Coordinates of C-alpha atoms in Angstrom, one line a residue:
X1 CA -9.6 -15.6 10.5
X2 CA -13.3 -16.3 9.5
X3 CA -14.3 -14.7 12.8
X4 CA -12.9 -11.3 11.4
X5 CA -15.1 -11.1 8.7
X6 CA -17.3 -8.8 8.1
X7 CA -19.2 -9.8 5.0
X8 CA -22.8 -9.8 3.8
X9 CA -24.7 -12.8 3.0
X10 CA -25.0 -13.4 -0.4
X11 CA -27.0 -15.6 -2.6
X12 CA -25.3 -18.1 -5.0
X13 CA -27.1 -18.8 -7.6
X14 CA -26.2 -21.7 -10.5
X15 CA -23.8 -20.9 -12.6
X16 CA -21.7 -22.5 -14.9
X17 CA -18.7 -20.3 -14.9
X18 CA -16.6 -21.9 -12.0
X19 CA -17.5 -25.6 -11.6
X20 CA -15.3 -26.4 -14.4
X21 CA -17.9 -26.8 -16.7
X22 CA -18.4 -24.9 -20.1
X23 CA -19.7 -20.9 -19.6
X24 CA -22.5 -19.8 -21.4
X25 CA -21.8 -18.9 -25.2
X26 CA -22.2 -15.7 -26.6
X27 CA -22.3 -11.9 -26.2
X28 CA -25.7 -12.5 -24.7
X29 CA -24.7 -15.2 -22.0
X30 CA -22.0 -13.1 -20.9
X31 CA -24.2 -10.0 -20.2
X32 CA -26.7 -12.3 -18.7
X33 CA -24.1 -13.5 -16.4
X34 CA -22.9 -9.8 -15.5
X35 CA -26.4 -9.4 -14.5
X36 CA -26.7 -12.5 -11.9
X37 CA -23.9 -10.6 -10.1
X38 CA -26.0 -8.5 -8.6
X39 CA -28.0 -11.0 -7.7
X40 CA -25.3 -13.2 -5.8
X41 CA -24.3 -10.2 -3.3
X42 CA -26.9 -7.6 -3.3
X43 CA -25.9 -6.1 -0.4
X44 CA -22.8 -5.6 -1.7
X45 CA -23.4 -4.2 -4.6
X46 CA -26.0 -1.4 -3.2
X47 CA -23.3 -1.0 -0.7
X48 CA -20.6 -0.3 -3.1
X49 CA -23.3 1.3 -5.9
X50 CA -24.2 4.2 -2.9
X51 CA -21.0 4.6 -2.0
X52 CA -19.9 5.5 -5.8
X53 CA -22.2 7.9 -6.5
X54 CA -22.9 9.5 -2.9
X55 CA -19.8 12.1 -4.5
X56 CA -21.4 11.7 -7.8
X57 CA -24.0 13.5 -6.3
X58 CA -22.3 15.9 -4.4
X59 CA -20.6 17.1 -7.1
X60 CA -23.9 17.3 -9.4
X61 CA -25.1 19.6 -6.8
X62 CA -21.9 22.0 -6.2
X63 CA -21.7 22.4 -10.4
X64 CA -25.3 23.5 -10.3
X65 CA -25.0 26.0 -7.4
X66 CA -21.6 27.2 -8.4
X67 CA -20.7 26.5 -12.6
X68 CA -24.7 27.0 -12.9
X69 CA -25.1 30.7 -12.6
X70 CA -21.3 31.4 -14.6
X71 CA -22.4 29.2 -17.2
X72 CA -25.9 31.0 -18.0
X73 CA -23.6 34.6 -17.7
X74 CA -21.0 32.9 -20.2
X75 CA -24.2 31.7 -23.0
X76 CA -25.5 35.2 -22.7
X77 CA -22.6 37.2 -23.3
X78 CA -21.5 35.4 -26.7
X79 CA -25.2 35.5 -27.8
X80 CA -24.5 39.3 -27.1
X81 CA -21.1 39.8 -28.2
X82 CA -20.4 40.7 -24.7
X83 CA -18.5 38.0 -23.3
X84 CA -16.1 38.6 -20.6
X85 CA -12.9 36.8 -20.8
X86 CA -12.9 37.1 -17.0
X87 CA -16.2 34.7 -16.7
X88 CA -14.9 32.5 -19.5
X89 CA -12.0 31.7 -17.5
X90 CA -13.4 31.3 -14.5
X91 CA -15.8 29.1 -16.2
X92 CA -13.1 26.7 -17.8
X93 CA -11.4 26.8 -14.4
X94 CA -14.4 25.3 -12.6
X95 CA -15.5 23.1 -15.6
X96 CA -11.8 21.9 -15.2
X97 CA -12.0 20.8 -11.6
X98 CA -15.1 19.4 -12.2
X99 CA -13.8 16.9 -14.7
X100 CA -10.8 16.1 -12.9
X101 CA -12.9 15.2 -9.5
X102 CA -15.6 13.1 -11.5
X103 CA -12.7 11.6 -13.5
X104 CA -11.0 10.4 -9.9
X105 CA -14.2 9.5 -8.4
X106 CA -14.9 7.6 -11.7
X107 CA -11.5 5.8 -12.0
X108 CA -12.2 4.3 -7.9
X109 CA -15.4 3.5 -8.7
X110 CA -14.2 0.9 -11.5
X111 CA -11.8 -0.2 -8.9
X112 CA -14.4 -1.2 -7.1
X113 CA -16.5 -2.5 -9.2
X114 CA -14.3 -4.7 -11.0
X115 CA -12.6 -6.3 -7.4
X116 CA -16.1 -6.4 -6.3
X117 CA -17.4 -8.1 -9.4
X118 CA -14.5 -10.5 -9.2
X119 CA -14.6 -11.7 -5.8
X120 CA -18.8 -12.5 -6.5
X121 CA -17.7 -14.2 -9.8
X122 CA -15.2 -16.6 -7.5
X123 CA -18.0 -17.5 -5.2
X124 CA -16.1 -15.2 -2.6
X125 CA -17.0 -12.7 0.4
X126 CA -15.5 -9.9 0.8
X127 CA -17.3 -6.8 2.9
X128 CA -17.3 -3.1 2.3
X129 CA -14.7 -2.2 4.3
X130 CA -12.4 -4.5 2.7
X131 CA -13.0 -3.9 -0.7
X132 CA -12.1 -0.2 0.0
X133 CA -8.7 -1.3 1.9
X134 CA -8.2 -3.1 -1.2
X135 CA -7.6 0.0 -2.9
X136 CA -5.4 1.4 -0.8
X137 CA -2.6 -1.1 -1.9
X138 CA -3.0 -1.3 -5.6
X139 CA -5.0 1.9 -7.4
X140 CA -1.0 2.7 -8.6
X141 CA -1.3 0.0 -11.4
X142 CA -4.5 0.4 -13.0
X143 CA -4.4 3.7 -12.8
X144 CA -1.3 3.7 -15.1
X145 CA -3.3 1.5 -17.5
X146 CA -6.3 3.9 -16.8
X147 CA -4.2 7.1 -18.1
X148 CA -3.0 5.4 -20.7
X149 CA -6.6 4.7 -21.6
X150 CA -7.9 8.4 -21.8
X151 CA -4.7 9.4 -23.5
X152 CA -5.2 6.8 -26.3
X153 CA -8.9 7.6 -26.6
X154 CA -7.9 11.6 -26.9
X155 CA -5.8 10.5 -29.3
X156 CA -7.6 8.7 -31.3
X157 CA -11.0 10.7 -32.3
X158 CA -8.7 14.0 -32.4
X159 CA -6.9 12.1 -35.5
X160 CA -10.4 10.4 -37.0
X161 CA -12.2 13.7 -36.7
X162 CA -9.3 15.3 -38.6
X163 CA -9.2 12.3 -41.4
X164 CA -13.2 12.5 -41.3
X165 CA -13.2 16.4 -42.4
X166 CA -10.3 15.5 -44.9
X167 CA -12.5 13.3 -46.8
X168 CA -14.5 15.7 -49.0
X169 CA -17.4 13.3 -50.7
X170 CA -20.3 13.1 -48.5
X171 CA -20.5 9.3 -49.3
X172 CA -17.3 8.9 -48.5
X173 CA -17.5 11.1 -45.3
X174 CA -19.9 9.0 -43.6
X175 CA -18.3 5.9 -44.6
X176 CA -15.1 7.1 -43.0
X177 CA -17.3 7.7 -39.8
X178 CA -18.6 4.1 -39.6
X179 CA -15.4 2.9 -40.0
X180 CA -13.6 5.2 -37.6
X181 CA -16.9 4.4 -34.9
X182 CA -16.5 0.3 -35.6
X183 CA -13.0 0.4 -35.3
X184 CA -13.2 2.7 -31.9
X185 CA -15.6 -0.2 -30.5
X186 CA -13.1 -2.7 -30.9
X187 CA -10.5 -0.3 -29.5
X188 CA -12.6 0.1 -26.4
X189 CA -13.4 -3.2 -25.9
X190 CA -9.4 -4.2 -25.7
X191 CA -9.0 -1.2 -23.4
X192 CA -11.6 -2.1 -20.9
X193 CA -10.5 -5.9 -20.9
X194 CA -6.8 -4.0 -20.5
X195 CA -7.8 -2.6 -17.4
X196 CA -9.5 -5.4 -16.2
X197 CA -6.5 -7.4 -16.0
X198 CA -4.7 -4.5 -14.9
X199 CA -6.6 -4.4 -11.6
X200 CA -6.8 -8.2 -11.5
X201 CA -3.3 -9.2 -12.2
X202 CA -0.1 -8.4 -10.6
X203 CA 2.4 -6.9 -12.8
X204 CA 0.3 -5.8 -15.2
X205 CA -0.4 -2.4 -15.9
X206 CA -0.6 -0.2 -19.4
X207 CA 0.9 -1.2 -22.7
X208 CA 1.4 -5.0 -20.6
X209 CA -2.0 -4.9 -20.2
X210 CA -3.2 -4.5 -23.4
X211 CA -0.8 -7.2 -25.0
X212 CA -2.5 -9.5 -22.1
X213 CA -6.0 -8.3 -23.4
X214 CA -4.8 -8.5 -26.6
X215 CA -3.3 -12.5 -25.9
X216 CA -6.9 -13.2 -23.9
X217 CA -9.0 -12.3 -26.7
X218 CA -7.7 -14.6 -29.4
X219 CA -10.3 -16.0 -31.2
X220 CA -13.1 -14.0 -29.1
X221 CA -12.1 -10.6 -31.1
X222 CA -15.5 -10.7 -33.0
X223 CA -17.0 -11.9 -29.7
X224 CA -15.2 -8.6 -27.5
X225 CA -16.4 -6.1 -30.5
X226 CA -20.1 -7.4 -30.8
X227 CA -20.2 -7.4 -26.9
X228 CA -18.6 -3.8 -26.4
X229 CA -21.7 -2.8 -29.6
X230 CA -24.3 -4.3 -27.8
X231 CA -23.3 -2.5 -24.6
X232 CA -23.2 1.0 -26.2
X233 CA -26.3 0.0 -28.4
X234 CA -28.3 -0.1 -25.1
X235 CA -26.6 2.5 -23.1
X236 CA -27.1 5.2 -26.4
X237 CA -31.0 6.4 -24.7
X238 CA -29.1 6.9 -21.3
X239 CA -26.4 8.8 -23.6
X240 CA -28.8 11.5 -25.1
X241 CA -30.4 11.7 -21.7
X242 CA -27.4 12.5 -20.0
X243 CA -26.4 14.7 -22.9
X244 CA -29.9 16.5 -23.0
X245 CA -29.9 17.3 -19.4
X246 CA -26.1 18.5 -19.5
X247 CA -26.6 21.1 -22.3
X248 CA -30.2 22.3 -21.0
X249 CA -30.5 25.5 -19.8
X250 CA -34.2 26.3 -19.3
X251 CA -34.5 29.1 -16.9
X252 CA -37.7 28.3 -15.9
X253 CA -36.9 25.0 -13.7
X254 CA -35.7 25.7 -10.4
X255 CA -32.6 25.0 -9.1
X256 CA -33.6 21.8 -6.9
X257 CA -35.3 20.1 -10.5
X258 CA -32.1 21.2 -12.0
X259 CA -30.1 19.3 -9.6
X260 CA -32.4 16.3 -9.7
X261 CA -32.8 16.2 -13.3
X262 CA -29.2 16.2 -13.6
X263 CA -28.2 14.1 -10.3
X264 CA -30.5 11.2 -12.3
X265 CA -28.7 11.5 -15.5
X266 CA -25.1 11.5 -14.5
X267 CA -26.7 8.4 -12.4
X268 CA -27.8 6.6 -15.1
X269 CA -24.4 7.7 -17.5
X270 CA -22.6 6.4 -14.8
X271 CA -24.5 3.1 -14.0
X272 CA -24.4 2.3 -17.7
X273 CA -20.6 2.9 -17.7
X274 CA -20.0 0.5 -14.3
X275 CA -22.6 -2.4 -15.6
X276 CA -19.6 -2.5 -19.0
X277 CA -16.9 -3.2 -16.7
X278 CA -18.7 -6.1 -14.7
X279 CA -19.7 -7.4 -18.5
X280 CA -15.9 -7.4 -19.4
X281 CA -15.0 -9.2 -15.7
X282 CA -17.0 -11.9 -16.4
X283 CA -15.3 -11.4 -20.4
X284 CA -12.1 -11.9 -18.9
X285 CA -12.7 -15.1 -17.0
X286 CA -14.3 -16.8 -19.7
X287 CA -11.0 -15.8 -21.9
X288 CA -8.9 -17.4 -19.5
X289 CA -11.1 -20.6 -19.5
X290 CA -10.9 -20.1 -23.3
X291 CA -7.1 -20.4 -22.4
X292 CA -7.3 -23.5 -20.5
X293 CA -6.0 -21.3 -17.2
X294 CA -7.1 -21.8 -14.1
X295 CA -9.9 -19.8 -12.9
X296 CA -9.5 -18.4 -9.6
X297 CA -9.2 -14.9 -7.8
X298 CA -6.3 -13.3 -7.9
X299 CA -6.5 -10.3 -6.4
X300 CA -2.2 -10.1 -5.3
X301 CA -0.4 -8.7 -2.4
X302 CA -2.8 -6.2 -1.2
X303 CA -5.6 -8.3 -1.4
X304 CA -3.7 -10.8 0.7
X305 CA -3.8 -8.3 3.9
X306 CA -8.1 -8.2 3.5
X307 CA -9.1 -11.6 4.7
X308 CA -11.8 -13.2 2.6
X309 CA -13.7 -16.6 3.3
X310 CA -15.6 -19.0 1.0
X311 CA -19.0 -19.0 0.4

């Protein structure tokens, strides 16, 4: 079986998180551990990284050449009271399609990430090829817990924002925010250690999900909201960047720094986004040592038809 193989060489490095001994503590250790990840398989992970946004891209480019020109037609008629309800629609339509392929593109991408992430963690090898067969069998499951996720987060700011613009002291307004914000952190970290285990166990997918994230992170709730702050804390620049370079319409760069101004952004968004859920792998191992469970990969029936070896 080890003959059929066809995995890249990857570099272990010491670690402390599968020899039985105690991981390293704190939000920080975790993040630093995430990080060694990419050090264990590089070639992995530049395979799998390309492969992710190599659509990403594509897509950057098509919404330039095709929502670009609609979208500067749309901005000038309501700065004119001319707008056409014809462009607007078309507009929506396109902006719609958009968001749908980047959401798919998005959901595989954590797919992969997360299986990938796992098999380094274990000390595994696992090629390209098989990661992606992986998916194949089990992307049903998560992606349960995954629409449950969106529809939760919808959800949720639609009713804070409305509570928010209820409160009518100013004082009280932007308490309300802070609160709403802290609470949304915690939210997301359960959510992302949710689908974590949804893609990682078997049998497992939305509300069950969340109950197991839920039953993992007792006594590291403080430990999953201070990690899921410090995550958005650093990816905030990479926010307004990606925010800036969304909402810019400057007429006098070209189309091709358009498309690599943007291309780089949705990059970086997306990066930042993917580097989370390896943070929250390695989360929900050390919740499961935390647990006293045994710490091995488990990736179920589908991963059972890709062969793997030991490092």
């Amino acid at each position: 079986m080890a003959n059929e193989v066809l995995s890249s060489p990857a570099i272990t490095l010491p670690r402390a998180s599968t020899d039985g001994s105690a991981p390293r503590p704190g939000v920080v250790g975790t993040i630093r551990e995430a990080i060694e990840l990419l050090a264990r398989n590089p070639k992995l992970m530049i395979q799998t990284m390309l492969l992710i946004f190599s659509p990403f891209s594509f897509l950057v480019l098509l919404h330039y050449v095709l929502a670009g020109p609609l979208m500067e037609k749309v901005e000038d008629g309501y700065e004119r009271s001319e707008l056409d309800p014809c462009d607007l629609r078309s507009f929506v339509g396109i902006e719609s399609v958009f968001l749908l392929s980047s959401s798919i593109i998005f959901f595989l991408g954590m797919l992969l990430i997360v299986y990938g992430s796992a098999v380094i963690y274990n000390n595994k090898s696992i090629s390209l090829k098989q990661l992606v067969s992986r998916i194949k069998f089990t992307w049903k499951k998560p992606f349960i817990t995954w629409f449950f996720v969106c529809i939760l987060a919808i959800l949720y700011w639609a009713l804070a924002l409305v509570i928010v613009r209820w409160v009518n002291l100013y004082v009280w307004s932007w308490t309300a925010g802070i609160l709403a914000v802290s609470l949304y952190l915690f939210l997301a970290a359960l959510w992302s250690l949710g689908l974590v285990v949804s893609v990682l166990e078997d049998d497992v997918s939305g509300p069950k999900a969340f109950l197991r994230a839920l039953k993992l992170m007792r006594c590291k709730k403080m430990e999953a909201f201070r990690l899921m702050s410090m995550l958005e804390l650093m990816s905030i620049p990479i926010y307004i960047v990606f925010y800036v370079t969304s909402a810019d319409d400057d007429d006098k760069l070209g189309i091709v720094a358009q498309f690599a101004f943007g291309a780089a952004a949705t990059l970086l968004f997306c990066t930042a986004k993917f580097f989370s859920f390896m943070v929250f792998t390695v989360f929900y191992y050390e919740c499961r040592r935390n647990h006293g469970e045994k710490i091995d990969l488990e990736l179920g029936q589908g991963y059972k038809m890709v062969p793997t070896v030991a490092q």
